XYZ file of C-alpha atoms in Angstrom:
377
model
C 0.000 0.000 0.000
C 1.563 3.094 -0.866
C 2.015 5.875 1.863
C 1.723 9.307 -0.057
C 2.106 12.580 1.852
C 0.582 15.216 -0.355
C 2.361 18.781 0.829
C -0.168 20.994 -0.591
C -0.306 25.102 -0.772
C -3.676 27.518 -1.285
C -3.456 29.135 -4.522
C -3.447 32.509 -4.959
C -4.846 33.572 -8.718
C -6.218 37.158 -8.583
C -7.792 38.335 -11.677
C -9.207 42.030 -12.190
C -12.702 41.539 -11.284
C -13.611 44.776 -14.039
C -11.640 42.531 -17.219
C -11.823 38.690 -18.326
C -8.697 36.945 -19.241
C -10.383 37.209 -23.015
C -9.342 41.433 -22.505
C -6.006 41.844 -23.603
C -3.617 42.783 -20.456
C -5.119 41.184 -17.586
C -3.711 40.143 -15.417
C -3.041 36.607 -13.335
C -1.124 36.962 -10.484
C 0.140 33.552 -8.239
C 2.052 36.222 -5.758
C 3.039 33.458 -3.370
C 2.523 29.207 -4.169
C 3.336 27.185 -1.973
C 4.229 29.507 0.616
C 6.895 30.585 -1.569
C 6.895 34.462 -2.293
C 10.176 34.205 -4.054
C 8.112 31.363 -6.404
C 5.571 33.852 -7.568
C 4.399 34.427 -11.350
C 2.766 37.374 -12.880
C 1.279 37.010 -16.183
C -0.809 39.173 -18.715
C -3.326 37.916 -21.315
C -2.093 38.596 -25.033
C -4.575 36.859 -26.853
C -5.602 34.050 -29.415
C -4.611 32.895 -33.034
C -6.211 29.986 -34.684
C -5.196 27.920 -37.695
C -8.129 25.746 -38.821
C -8.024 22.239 -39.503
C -7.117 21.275 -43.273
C -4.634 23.624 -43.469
C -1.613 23.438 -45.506
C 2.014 24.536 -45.922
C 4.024 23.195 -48.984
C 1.623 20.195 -49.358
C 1.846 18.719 -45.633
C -1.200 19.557 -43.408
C -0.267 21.180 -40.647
C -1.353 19.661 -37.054
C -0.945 17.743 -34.432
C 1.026 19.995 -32.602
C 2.007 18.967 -29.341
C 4.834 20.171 -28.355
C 6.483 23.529 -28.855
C 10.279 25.547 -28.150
C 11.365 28.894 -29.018
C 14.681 28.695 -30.870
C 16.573 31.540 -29.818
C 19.246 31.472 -32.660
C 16.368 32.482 -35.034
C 13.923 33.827 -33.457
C 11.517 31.325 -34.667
C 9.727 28.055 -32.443
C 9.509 24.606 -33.606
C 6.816 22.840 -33.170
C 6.494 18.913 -33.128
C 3.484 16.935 -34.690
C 1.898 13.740 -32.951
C 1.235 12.899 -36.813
C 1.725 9.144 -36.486
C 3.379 9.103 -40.252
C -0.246 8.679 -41.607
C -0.574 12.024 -42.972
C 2.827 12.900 -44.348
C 6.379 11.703 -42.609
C 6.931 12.376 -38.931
C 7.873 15.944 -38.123
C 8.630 19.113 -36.647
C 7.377 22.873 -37.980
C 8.986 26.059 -37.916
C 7.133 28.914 -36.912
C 6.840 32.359 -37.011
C 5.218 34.240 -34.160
C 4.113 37.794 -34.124
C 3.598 38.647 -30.942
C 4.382 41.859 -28.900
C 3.350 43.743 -25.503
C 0.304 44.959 -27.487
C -0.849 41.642 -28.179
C -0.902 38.058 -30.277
C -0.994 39.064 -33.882
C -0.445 35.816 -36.636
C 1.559 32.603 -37.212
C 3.017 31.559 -39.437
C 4.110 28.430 -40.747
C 7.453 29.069 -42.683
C 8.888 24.595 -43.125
C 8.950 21.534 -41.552
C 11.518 19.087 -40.974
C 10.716 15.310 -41.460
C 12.387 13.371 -38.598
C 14.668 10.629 -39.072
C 14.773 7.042 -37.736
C 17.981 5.318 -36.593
C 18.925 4.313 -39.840
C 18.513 7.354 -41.523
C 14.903 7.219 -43.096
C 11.880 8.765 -42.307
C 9.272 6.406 -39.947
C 7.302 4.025 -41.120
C 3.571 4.262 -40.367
C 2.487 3.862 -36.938
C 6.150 3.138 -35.951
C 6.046 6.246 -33.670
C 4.000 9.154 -31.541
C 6.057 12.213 -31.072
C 4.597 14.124 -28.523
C 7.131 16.647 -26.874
C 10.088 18.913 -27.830
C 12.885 20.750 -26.854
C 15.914 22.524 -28.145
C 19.289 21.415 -25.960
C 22.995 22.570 -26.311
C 23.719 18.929 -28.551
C 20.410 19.107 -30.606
C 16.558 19.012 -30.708
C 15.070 16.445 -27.978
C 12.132 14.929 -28.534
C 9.750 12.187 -26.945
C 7.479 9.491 -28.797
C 4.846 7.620 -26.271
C 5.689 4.453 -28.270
C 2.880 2.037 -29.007
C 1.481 0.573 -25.717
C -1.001 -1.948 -28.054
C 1.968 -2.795 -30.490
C 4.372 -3.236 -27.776
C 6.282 -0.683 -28.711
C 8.169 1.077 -26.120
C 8.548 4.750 -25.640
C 11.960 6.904 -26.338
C 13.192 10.091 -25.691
C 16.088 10.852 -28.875
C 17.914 13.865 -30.022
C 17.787 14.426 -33.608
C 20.287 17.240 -35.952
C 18.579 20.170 -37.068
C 18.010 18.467 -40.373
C 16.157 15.728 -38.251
C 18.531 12.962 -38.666
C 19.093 10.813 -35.672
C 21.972 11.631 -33.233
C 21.188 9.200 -29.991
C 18.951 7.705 -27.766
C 18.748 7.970 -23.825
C 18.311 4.498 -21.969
C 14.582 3.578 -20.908
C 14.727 3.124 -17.047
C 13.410 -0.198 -15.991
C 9.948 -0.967 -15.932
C 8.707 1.832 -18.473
C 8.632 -1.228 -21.564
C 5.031 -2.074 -22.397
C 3.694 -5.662 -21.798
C 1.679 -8.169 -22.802
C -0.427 -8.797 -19.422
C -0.149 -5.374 -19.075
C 1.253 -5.812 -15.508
C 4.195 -3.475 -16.343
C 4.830 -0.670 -18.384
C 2.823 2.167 -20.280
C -0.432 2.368 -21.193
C -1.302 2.842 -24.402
C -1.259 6.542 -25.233
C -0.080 7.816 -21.723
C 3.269 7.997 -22.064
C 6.270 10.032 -22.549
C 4.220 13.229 -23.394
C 6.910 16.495 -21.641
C 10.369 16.912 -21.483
C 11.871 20.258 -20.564
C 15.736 21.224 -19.545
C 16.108 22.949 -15.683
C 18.353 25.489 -15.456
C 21.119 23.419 -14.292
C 21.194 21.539 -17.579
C 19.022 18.282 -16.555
C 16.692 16.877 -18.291
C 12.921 16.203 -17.048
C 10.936 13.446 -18.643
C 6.907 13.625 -17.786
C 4.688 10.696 -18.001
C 0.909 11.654 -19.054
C -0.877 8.643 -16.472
C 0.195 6.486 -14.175
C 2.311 3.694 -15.357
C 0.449 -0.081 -14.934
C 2.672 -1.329 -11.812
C 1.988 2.429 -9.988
C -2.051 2.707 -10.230
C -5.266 3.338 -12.387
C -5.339 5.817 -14.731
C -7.433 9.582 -13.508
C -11.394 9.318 -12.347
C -13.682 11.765 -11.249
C -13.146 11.061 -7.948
C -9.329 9.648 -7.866
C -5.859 10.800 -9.716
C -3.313 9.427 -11.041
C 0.625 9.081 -9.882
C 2.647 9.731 -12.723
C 6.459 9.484 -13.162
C 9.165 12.341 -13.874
C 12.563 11.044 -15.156
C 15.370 13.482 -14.245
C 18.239 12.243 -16.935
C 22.040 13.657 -16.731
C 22.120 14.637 -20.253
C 26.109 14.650 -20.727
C 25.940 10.856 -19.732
C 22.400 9.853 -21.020
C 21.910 8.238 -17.643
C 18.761 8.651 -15.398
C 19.508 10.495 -11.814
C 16.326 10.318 -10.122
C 12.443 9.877 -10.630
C 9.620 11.796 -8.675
C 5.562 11.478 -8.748
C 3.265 14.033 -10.299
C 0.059 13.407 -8.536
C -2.456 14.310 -11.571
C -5.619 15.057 -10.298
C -9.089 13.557 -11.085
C -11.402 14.600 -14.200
C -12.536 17.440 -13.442
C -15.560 17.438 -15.711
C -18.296 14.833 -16.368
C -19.422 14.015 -19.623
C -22.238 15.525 -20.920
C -24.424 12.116 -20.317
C -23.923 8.680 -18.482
C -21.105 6.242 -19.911
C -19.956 9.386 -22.163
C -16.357 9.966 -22.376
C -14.039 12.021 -20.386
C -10.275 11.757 -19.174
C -7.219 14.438 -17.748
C -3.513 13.620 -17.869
C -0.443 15.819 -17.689
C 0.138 17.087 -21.667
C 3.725 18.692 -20.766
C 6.110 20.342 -18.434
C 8.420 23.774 -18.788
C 10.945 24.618 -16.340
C 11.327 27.922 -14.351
C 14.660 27.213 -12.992
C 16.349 23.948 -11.587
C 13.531 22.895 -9.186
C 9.957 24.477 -10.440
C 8.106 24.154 -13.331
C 4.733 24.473 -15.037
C 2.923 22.027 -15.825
C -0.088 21.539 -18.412
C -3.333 19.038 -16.676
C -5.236 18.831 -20.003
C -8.323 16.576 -20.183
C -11.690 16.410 -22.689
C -15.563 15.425 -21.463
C -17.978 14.201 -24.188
C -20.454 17.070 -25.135
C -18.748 19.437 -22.501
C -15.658 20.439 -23.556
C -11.570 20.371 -22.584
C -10.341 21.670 -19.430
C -7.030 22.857 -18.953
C -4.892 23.655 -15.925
C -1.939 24.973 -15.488
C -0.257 24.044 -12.494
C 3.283 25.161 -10.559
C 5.636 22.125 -9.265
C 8.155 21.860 -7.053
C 10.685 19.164 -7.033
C 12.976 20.089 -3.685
C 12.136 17.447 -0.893
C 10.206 14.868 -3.370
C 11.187 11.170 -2.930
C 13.781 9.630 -5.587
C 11.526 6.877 -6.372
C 13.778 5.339 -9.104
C 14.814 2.516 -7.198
C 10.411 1.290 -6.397
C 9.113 -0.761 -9.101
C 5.480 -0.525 -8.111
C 4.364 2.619 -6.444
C 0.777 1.083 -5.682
C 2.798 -2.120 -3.683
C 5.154 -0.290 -1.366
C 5.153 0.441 1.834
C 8.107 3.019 1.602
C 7.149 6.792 2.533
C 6.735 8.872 -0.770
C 6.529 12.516 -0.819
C 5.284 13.660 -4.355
C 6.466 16.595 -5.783
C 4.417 19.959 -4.718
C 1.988 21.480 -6.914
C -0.009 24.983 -6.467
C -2.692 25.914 -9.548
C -1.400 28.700 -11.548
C -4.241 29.221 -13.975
C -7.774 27.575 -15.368
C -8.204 28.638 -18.809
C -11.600 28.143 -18.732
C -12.430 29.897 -15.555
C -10.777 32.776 -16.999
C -13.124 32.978 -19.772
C -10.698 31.556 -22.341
C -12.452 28.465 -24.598
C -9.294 26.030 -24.875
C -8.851 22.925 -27.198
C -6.688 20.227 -26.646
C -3.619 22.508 -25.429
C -0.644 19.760 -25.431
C 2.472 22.596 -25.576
C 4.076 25.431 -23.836
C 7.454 27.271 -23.892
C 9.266 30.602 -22.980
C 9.354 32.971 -25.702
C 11.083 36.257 -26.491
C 9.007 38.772 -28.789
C 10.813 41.131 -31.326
C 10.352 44.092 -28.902
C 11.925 42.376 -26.548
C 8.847 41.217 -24.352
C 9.259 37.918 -22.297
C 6.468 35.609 -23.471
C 4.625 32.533 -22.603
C 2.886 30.419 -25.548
C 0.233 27.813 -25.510
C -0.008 25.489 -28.770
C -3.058 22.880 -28.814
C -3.177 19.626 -30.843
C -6.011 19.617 -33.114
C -6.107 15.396 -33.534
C -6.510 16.356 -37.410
C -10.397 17.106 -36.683
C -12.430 19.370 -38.389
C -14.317 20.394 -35.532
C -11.025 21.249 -33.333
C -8.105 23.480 -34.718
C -4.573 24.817 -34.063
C -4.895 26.946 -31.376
C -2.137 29.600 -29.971
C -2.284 31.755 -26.459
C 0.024 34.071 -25.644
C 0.832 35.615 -21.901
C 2.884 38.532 -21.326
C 5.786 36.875 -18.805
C 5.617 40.142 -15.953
C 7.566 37.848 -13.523
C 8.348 34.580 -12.716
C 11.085 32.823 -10.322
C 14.104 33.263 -11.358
């Protein structure tokens, strides 16, 4: 039986009670999470920009995107597809952003870059699920949830600018999926965040709970999800630490009807928080999305427990204090899978959301942007 103490902080989210997050410059302030005044994060609403479904850029059809990095040599962000090789080659865009203090003005989509397997060619159909993506001092990381059904396992690889394959870091024990599914991934709940700390390390976030650590999120129950910390100069892992996910938030619309929440992605503030993305969809309601601040100092190194629902060791999770509920602030998300740190052309810090539109007409690309006023540094 697992023993989880859950150190938990009130959230502070103050919002001008004379604007909606929908009025360009309001304000969210999280002054002090967790306690933690030197923690807090100040942001300021900079709007929307959608790309509808169908649309497409040199004959590839742009989305899936669900992951996303601002590339600071250019000015530009890449953005990874979860395109499973069905619609065109596995890939990676390059976007343009035109965003400022006075607001979220376009994107566009300028390339993409087809990524490359380990022998040099582009994947194969259904032979991978890139979900998350980074830019490191080596190369472009990125994460594919594998195939839980096809027993295919998940991988975190860094790839050449051109996409070609440069290495692979080891999968930690346990992580494979499995036949009896008494091990391993679940099918689509995998590897879907990675982001660098400020030290240089890099952070690995599962969406759900591995089989061996739990059931998957309920209305009424979370999840415990793993976080691989990986020394990337030696490809080997360091530690692990729990993400509690928290239950669906949201009932489907009717009895039996679909709904589910998992963690889409992670972004680092500085060597132990980050933000995290709680994304989840309920049949004839809607998505919900919540971002959430983490805190990894004093969590358990849980690398060395196999099965976090058959231990009697004391875990302490890491922390987590709500930042921001998109749609409490009046915002209408879709499936928003990506985040990163931006830099505008007039200089303004930036934060930008990217949302994966599964290729359905009735979703679409969707971009926020929040002016970064302060955030721990």
């Amino acid at each position: 039986m697992l023993k989880l103490f859950l150190m938990t902080a009130a959230t502070a989210l103050l919002v001008d009670s004379a604007a909606r997050a929908t009025d360009i410059g309001t304000v969210i302030d999280v002054a002090c999470p967790f306690g933690d005044c030197k923690a807090g994060i100040s942001l300021s609403y900079l709007g929307e920009y959608d790309i509808p479904t169908g649309f497409m850029e040199n004959g590839v059809e742009v989305g899936g995107l669900s992951g996303i990095d601002f590339d600071p040599s250019t000015g530009h962000y890449i953005s990874i597809s979860d395109d499973r090789s069905e619609k065109a080659k596995a890939r990676f865009y390059d976007l343009d952003i035109d965003v400022s203090a006075e607001g979220l003005k376009g994107v566009t989509v300028l390339d993409h870059v087809t990524l490359k397997d380990k022998n040099g060619e582009p994947f194969a159909i259904r032979t991978v699920d890139s979900e998350s993506i980074r830019i490191g001092k080596d190369g472009i990381y990125w994460s594919s949830e594998g195939d839980g059904k096809a027993l295919l396992p998940p991988f975190v690889r860094v790839a050449n600018r051109d996409g070609s394959f440069v290495r692979e870091l080891p999968l930690p024990a346990g992580f494979a999926p499995t036949v009896d599914k008494s091990t391993g991934i679940r099918d689509n709940l995998a590897f879907e965040s990675l982001t660098f700390l400020l030290g240089g390390d890099l952070l690995v976030g599962m969406e759900s709970a591995l089989y061996q650590d739990g059931p998957m999120t309920t209305l009424t129950n979370g999840a415990l999800a793993r976080l691989i910390r990986y020394d990337v100069a030696t490809g080997e892992q360091k530690a692990q630490y729990v993400y509690p996910v928290s239950p669906i938030p949201q009932a489907a619309a009717k009895p039996g009807g679909w709904s589910d929440f998992g963690m889409a992605e992670i972004l680092a503030l500085d060597d132990r928080h980050a933000l995290s993305i709680e994304r989840g969809y309920a049949q004839d309601v809607g998505n919900s999305v919540v971002i959430n601040m983490f805190d990894l100092e004093g969590a358990t190194d849980v690398s060395n427990i196999p099965s976090l629902a058959k231990t009697d060791q004391r875990i302490v999770p890491v922390r987590k204090s709500e930042v921001m509920d998109l749609r409490a602030l009046g915002l209408r998300p879709d499936n928003i899978e990506g985040v990163t740190f931006g830099k505008a052309k007039d200089g303004t810090d930036v934060l930008i959301f990217v949302a994966d539109n599964n290729f359905n007409p009735t979703q679409k690309t969707q971009f926020f942007a929040f002016k970064v006023i302060r955030r721990p540094q």
